[in-house]
GROMACS .gro file of N, CA, C and O in nm:
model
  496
    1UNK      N    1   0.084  -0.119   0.000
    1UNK     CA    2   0.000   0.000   0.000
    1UNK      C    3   0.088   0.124   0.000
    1UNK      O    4   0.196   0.130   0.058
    2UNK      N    5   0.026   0.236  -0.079
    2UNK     CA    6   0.122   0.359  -0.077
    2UNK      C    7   0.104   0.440   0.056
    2UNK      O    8  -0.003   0.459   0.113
    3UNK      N    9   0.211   0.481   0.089
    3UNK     CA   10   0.229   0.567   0.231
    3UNK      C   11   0.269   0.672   0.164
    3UNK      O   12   0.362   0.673   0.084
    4UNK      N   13   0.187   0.784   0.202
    4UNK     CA   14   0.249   0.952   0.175
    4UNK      C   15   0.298   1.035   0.279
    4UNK      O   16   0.238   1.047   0.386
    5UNK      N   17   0.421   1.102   0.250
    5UNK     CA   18   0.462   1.239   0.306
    5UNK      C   19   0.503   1.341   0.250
    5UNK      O   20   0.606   1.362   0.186
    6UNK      N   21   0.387   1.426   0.286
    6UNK     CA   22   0.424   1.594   0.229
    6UNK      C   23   0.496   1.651   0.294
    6UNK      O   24   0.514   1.621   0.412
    7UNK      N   25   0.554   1.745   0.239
    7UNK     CA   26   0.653   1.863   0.248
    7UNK      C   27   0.651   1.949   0.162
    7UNK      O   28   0.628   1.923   0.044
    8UNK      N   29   0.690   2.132   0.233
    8UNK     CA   30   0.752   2.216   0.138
    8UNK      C   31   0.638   2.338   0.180
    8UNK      O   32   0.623   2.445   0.120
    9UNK      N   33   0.548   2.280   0.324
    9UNK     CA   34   0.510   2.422   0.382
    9UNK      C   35   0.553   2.522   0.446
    9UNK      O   36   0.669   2.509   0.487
   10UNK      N   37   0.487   2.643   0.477
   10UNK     CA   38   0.582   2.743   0.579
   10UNK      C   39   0.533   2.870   0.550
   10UNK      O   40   0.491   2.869   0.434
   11UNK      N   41   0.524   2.939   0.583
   11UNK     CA   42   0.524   3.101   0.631
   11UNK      C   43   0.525   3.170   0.473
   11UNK      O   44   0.638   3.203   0.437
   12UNK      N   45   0.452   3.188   0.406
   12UNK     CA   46   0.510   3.321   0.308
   12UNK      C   47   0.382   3.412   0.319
   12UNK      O   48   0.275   3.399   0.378
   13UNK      N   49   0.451   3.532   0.220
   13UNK     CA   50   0.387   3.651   0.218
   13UNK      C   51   0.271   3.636   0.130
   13UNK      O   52   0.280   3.551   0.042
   14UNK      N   53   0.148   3.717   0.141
   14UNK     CA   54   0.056   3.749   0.003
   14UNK      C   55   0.107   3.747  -0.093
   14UNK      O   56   0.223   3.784  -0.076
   15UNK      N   57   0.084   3.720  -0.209
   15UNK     CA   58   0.177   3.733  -0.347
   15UNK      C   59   0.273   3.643  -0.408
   15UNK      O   60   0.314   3.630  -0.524
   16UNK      N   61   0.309   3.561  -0.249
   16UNK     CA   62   0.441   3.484  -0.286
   16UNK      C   63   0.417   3.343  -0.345
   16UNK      O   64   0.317   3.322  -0.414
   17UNK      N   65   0.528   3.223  -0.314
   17UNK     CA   66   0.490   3.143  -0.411
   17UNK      C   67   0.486   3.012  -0.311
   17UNK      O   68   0.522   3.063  -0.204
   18UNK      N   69   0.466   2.891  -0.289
   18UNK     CA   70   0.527   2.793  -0.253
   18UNK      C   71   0.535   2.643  -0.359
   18UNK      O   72   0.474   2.642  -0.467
   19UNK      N   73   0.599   2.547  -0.322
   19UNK     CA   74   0.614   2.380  -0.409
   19UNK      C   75   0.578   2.318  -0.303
   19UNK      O   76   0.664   2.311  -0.215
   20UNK      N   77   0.474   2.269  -0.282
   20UNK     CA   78   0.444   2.159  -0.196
   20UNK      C   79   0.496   2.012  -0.269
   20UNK      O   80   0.471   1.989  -0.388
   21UNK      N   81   0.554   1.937  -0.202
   21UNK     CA   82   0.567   1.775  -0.268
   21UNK      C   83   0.501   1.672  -0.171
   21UNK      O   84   0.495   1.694  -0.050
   22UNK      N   85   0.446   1.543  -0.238
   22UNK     CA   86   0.391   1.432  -0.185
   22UNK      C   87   0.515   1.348  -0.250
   22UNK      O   88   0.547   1.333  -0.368
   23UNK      N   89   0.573   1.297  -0.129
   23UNK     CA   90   0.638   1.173  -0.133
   23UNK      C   91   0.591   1.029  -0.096
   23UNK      O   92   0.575   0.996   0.022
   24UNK      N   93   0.567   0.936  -0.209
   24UNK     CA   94   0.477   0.788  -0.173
   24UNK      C   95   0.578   0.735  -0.184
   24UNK      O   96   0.671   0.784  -0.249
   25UNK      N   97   0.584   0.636  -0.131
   25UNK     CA   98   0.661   0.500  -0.099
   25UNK      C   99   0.557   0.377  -0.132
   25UNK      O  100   0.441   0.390  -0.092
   26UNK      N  101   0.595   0.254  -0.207
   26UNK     CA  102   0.526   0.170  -0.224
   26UNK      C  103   0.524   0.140  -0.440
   26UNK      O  104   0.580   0.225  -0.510
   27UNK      N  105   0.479   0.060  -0.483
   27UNK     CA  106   0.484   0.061  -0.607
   27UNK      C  107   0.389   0.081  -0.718
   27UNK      O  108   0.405   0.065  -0.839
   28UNK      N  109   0.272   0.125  -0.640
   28UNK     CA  110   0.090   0.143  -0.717
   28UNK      C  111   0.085   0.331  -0.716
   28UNK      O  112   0.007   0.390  -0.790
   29UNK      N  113   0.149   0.382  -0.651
   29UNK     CA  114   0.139   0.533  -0.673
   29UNK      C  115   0.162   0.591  -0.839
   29UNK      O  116   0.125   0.705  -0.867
   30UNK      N  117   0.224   0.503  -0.940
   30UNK     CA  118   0.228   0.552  -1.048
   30UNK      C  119   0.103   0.507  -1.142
   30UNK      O  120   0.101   0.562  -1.253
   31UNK      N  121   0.019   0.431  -1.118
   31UNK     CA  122  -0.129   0.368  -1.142
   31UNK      C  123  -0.223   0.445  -1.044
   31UNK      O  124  -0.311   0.368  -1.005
   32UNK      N  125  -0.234   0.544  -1.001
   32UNK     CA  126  -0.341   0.598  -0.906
   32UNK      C  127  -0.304   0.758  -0.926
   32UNK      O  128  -0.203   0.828  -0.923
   33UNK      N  129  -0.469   0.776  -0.951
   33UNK     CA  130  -0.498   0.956  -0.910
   33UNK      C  131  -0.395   1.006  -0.821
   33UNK      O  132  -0.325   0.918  -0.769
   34UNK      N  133  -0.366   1.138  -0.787
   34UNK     CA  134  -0.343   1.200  -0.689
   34UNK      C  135  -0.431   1.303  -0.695
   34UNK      O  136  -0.492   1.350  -0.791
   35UNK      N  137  -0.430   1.347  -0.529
   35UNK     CA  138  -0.579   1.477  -0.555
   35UNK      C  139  -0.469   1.557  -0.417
   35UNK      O  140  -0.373   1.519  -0.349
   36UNK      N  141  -0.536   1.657  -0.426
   36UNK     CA  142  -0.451   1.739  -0.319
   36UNK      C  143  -0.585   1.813  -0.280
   36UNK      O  144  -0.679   1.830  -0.357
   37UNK      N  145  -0.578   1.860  -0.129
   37UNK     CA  146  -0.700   1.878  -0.055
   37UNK      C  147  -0.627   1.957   0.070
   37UNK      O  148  -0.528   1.912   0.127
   38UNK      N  149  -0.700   2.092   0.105
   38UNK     CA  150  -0.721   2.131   0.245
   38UNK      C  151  -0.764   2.180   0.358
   38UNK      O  152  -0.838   2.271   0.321
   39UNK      N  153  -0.763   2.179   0.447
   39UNK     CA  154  -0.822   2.216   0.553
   39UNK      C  155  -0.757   2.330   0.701
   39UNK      O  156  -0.665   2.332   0.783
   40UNK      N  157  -0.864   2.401   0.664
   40UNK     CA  158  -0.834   2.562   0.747
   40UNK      C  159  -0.936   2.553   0.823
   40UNK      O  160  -1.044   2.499   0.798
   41UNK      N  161  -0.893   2.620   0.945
   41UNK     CA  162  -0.965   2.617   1.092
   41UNK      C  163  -1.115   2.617   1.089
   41UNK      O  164  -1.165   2.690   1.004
   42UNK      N  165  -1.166   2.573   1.139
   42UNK     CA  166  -1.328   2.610   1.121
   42UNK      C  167  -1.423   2.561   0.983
   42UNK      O  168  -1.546   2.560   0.973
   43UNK      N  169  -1.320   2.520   0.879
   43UNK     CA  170  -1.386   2.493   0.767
   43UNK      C  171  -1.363   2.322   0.730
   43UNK      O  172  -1.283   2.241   0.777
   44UNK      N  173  -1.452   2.309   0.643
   44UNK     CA  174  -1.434   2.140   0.590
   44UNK      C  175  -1.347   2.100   0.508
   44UNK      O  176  -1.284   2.205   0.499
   45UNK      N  177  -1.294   2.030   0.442
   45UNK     CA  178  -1.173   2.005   0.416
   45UNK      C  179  -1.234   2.014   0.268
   45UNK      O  180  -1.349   1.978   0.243
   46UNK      N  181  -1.146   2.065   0.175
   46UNK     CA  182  -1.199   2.189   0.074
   46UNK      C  183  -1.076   2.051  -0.059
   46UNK      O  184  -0.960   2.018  -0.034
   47UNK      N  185  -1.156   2.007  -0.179
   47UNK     CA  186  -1.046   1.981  -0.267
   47UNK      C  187  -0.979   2.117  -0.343
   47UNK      O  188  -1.038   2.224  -0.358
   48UNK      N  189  -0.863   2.091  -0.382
   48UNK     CA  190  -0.745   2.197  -0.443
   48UNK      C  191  -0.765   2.149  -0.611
   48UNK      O  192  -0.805   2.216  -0.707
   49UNK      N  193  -0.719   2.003  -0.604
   49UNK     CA  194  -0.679   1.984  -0.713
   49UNK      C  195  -0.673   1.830  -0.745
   49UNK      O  196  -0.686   1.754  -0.650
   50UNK      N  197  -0.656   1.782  -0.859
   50UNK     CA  198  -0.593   1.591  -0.874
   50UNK      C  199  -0.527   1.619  -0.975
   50UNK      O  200  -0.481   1.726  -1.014
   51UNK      N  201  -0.525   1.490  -1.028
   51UNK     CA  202  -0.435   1.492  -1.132
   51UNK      C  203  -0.405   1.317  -1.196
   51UNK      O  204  -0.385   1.233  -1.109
   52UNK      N  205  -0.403   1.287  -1.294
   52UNK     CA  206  -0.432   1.118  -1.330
   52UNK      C  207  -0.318   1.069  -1.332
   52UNK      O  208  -0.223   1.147  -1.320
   53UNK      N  209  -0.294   0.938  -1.345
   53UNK     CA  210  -0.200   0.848  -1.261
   53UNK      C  211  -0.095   0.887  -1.424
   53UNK      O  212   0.014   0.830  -1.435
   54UNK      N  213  -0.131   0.961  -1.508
   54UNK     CA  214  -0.026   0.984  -1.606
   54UNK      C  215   0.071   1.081  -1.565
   54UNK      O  216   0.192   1.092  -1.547
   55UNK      N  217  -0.103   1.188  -1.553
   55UNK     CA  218  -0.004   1.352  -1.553
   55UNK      C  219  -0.066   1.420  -1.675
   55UNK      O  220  -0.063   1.542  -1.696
   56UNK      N  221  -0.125   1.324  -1.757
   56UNK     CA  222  -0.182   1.391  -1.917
   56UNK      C  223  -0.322   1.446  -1.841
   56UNK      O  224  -0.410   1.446  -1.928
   57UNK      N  225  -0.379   1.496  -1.706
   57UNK     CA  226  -0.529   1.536  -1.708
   57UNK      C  227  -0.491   1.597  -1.564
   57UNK      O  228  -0.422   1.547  -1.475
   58UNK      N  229  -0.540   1.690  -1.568
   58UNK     CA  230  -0.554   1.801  -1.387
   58UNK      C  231  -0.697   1.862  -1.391
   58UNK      O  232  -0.770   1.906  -1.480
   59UNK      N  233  -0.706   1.846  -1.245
   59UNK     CA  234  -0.886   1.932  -1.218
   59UNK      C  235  -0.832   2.015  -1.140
   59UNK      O  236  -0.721   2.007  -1.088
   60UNK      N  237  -0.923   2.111  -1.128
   60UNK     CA  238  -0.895   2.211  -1.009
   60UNK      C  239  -1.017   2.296  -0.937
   60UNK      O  240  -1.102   2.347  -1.011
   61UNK      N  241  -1.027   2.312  -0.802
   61UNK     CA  242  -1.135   2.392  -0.786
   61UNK      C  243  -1.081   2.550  -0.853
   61UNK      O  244  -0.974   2.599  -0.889
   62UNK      N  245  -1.225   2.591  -0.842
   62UNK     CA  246  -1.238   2.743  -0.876
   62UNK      C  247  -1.154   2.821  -0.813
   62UNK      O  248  -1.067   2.881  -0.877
   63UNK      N  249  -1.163   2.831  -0.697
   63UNK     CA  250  -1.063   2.936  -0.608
   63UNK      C  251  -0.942   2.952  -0.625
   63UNK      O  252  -0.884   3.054  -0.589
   64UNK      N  253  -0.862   2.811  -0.710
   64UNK     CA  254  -0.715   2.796  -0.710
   64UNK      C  255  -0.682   2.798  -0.841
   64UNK      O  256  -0.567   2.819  -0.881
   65UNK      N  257  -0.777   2.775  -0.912
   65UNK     CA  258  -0.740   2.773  -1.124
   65UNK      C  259  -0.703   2.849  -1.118
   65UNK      O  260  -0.758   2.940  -1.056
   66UNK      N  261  -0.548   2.867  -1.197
   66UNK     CA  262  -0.478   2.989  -1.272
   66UNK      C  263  -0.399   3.033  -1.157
   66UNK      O  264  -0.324   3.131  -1.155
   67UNK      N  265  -0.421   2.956  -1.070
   67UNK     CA  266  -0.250   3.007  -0.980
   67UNK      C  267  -0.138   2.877  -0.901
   67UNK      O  268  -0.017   2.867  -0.880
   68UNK      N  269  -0.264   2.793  -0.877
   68UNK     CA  270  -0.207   2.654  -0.848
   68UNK      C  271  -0.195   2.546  -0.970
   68UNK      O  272  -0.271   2.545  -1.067
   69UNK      N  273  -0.091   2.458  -0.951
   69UNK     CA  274  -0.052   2.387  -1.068
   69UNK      C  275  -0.049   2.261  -0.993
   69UNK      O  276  -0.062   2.264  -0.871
   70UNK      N  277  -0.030   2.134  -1.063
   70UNK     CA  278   0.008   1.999  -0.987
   70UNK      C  279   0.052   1.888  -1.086
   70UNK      O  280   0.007   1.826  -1.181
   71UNK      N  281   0.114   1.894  -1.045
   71UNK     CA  282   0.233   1.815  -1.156
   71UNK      C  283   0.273   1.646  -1.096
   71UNK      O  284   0.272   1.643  -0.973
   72UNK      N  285   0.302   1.528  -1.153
   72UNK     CA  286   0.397   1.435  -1.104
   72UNK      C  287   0.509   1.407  -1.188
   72UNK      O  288   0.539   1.460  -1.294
   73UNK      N  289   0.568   1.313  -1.122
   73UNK     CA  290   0.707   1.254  -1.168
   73UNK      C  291   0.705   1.133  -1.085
   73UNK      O  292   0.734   1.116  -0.967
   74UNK      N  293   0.655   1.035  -1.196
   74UNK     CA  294   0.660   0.903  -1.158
   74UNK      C  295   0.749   0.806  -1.143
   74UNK      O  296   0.729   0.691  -1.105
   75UNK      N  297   0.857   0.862  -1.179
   75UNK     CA  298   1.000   0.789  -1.188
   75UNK      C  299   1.050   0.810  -1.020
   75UNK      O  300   1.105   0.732  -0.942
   76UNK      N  301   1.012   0.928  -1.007
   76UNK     CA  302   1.033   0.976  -0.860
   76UNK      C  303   0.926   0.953  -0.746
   76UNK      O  304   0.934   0.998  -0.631
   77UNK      N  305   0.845   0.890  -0.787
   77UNK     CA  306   0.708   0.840  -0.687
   77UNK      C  307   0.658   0.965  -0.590
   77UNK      O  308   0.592   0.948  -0.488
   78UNK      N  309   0.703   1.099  -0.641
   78UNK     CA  310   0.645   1.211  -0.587
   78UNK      C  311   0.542   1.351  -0.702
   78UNK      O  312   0.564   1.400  -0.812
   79UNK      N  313   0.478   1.361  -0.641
   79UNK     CA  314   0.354   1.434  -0.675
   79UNK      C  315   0.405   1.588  -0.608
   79UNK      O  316   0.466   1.599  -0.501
   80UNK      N  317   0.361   1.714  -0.708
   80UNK     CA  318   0.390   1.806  -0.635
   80UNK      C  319   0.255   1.915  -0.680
   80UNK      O  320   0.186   1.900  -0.781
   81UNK      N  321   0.239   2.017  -0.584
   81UNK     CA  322   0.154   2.130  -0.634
   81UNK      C  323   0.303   2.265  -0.571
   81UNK      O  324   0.372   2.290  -0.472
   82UNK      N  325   0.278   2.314  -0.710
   82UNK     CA  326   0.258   2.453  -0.704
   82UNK      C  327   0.147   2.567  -0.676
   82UNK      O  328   0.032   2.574  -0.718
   83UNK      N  329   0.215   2.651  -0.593
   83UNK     CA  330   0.104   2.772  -0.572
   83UNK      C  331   0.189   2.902  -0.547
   83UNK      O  332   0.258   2.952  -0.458
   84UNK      N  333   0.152   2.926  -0.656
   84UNK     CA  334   0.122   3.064  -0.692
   84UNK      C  335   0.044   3.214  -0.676
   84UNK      O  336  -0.071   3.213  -0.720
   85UNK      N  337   0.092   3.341  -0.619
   85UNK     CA  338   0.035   3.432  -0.595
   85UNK      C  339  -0.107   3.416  -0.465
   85UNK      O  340  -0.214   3.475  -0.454
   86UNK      N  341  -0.051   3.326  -0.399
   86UNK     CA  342  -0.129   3.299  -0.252
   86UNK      C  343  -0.170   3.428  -0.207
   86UNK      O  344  -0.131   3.544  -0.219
   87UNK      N  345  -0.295   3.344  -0.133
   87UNK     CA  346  -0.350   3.452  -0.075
   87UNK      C  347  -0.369   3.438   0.064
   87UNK      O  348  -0.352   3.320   0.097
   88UNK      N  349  -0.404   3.525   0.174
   88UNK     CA  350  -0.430   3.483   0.332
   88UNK      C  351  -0.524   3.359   0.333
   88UNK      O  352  -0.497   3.262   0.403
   89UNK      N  353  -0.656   3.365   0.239
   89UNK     CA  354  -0.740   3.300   0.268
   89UNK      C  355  -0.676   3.120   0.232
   89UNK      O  356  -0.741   3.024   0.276
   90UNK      N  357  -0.553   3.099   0.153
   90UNK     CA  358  -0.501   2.975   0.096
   90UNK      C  359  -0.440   2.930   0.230
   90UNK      O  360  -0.370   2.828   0.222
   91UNK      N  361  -0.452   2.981   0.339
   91UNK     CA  362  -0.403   2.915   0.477
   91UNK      C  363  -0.449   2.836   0.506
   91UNK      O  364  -0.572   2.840   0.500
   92UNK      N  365  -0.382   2.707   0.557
   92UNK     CA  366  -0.462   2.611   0.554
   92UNK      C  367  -0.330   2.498   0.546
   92UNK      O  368  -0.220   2.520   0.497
   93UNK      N  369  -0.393   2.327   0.632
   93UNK     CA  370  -0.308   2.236   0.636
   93UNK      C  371  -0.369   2.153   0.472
   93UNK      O  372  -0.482   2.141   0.427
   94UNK      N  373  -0.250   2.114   0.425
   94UNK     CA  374  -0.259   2.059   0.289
   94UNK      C  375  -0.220   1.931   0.354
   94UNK      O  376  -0.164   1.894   0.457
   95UNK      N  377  -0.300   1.858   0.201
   95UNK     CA  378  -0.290   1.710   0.231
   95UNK      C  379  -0.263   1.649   0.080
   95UNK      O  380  -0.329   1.710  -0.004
   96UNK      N  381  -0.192   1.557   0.034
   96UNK     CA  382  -0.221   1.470  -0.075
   96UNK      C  383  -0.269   1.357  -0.060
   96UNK      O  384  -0.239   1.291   0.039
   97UNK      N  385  -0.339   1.319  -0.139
   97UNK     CA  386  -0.382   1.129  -0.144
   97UNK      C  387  -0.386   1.071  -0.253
   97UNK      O  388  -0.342   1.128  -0.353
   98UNK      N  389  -0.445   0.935  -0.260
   98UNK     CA  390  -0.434   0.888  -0.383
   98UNK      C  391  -0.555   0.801  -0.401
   98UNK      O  392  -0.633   0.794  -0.306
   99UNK      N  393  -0.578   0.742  -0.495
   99UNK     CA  394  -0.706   0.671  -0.533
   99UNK      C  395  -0.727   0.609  -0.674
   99UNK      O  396  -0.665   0.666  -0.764
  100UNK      N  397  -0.796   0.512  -0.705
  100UNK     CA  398  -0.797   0.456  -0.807
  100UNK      C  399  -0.898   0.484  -0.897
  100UNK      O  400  -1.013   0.476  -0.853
  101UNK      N  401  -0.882   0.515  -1.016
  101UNK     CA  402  -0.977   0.611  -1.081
  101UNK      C  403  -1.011   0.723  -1.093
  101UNK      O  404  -0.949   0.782  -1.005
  102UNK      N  405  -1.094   0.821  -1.168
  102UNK     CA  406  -1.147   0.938  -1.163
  102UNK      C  407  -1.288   0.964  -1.137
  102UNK      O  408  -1.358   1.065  -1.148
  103UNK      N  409  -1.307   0.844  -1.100
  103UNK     CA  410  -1.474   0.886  -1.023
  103UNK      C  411  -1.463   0.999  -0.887
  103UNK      O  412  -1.381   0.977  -0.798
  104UNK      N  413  -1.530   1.088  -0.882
  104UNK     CA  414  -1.593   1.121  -0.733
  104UNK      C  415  -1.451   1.226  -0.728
  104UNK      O  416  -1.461   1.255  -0.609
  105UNK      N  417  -1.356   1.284  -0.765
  105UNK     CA  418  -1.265   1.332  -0.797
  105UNK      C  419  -1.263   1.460  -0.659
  105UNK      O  420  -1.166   1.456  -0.582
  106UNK      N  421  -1.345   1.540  -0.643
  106UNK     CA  422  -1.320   1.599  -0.555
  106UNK      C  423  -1.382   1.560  -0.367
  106UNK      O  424  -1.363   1.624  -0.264
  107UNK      N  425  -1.455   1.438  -0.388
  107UNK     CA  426  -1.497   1.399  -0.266
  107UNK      C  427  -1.387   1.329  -0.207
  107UNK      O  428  -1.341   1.229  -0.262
  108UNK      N  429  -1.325   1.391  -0.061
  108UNK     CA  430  -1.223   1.338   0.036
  108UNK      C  431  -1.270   1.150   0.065
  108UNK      O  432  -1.193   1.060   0.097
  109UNK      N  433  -1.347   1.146   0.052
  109UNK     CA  434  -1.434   0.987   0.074
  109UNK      C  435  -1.355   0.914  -0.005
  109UNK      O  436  -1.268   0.836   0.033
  110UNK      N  437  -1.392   0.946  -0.138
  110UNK     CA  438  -1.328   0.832  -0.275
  110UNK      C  439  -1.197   0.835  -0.290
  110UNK      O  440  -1.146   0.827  -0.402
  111UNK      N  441  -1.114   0.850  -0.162
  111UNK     CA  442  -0.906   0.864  -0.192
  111UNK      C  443  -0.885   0.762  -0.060
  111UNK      O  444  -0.934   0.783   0.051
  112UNK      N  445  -0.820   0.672  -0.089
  112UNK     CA  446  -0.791   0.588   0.042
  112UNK      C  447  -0.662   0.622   0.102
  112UNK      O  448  -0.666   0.649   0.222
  113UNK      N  449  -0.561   0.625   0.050
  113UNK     CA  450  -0.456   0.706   0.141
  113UNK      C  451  -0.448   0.843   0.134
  113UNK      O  452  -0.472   0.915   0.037
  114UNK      N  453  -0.400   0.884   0.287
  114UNK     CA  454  -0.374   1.006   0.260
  114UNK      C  455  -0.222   1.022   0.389
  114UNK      O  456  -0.178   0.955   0.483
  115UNK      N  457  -0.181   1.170   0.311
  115UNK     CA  458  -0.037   1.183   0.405
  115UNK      C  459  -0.108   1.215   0.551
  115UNK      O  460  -0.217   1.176   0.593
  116UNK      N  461   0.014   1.319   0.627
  116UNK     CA  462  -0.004   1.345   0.733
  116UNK      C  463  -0.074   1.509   0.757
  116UNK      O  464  -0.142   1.555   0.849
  117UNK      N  465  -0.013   1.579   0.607
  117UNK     CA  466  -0.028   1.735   0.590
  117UNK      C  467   0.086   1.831   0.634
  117UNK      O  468   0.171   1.819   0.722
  118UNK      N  469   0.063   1.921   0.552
  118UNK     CA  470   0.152   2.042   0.626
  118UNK      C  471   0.160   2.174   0.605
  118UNK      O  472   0.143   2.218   0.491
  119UNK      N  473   0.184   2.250   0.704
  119UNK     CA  474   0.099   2.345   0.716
  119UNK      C  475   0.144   2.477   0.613
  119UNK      O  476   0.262   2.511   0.599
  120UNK      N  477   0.038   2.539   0.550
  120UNK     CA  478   0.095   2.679   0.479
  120UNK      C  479   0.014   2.813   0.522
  120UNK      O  480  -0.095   2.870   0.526
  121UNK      N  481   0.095   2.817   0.540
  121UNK     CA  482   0.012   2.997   0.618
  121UNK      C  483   0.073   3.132   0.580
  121UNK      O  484   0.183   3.176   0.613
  122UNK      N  485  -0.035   3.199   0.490
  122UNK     CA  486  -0.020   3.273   0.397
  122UNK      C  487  -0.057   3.428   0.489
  122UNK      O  488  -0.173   3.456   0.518
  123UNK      N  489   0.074   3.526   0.531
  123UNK     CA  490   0.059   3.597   0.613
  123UNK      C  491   0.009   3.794   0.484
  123UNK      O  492   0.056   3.825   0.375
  124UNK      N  493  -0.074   3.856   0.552
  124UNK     CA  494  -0.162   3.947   0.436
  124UNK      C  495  -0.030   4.059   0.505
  124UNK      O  496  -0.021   4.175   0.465
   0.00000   0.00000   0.00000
């Protein structure tokens, strides 16, 4: 089974940029979705983005199209999002997971692993 750990959160300014990466371990992470998803205080855990076990297809919610990106490298069994021109409200613990197929794409339900998260906090 794939085990994930993210990295590549931390402190930046409005405007600025960060690379989040999902590191899987295991040998089915290059056959499975990745979706990236998160969750800020008080709110429900919000999808960002996926992306197909190629890399040839990305979804994205509304709030983040045109500034967040999400890319893999399957040779490297890590998944990454970019984000771009953050905003206060993009604060929030990020998570990646993975899942088989593209059904149900933004429901946290339909991804069976997920990392641990980490935190990005986007100071105004």
């Amino acid at each position: 089974q794939v085990q994930l750990v993210e990295s590549g959160g931390g402190l930046v300014q409005a405007g600025g940029s960060l690379r989040l990466s999902c590191a899987a371990s295991g040998r089915t992470f290059g056959s499975q979705t990745m979706g990236w998803f998160r969750l800020a205080p008080g709110k429900e855990r919000m999808f960002v983005g996926a992306i197909n076990w190629s890399g040839g297809a990305t979804n994205y919610a509304d709030s983040v199209k045109g500034r967040f990106t999400i890319s893999r490298d399957n040779a490297k069994n890590t998944g990454y999002l970019q984000m771009n021109s953050l905003k206060p409200e993009d604060t929030a613990v990020y998570y990646c997971a993975t899942k088989y197929g593209r059904m149900e794409l933004t429901s946290a339900n339909s991804y069976n692993t997920w990392g641990q998260g980490t935190q990005v906090t986007v100071s105004s």
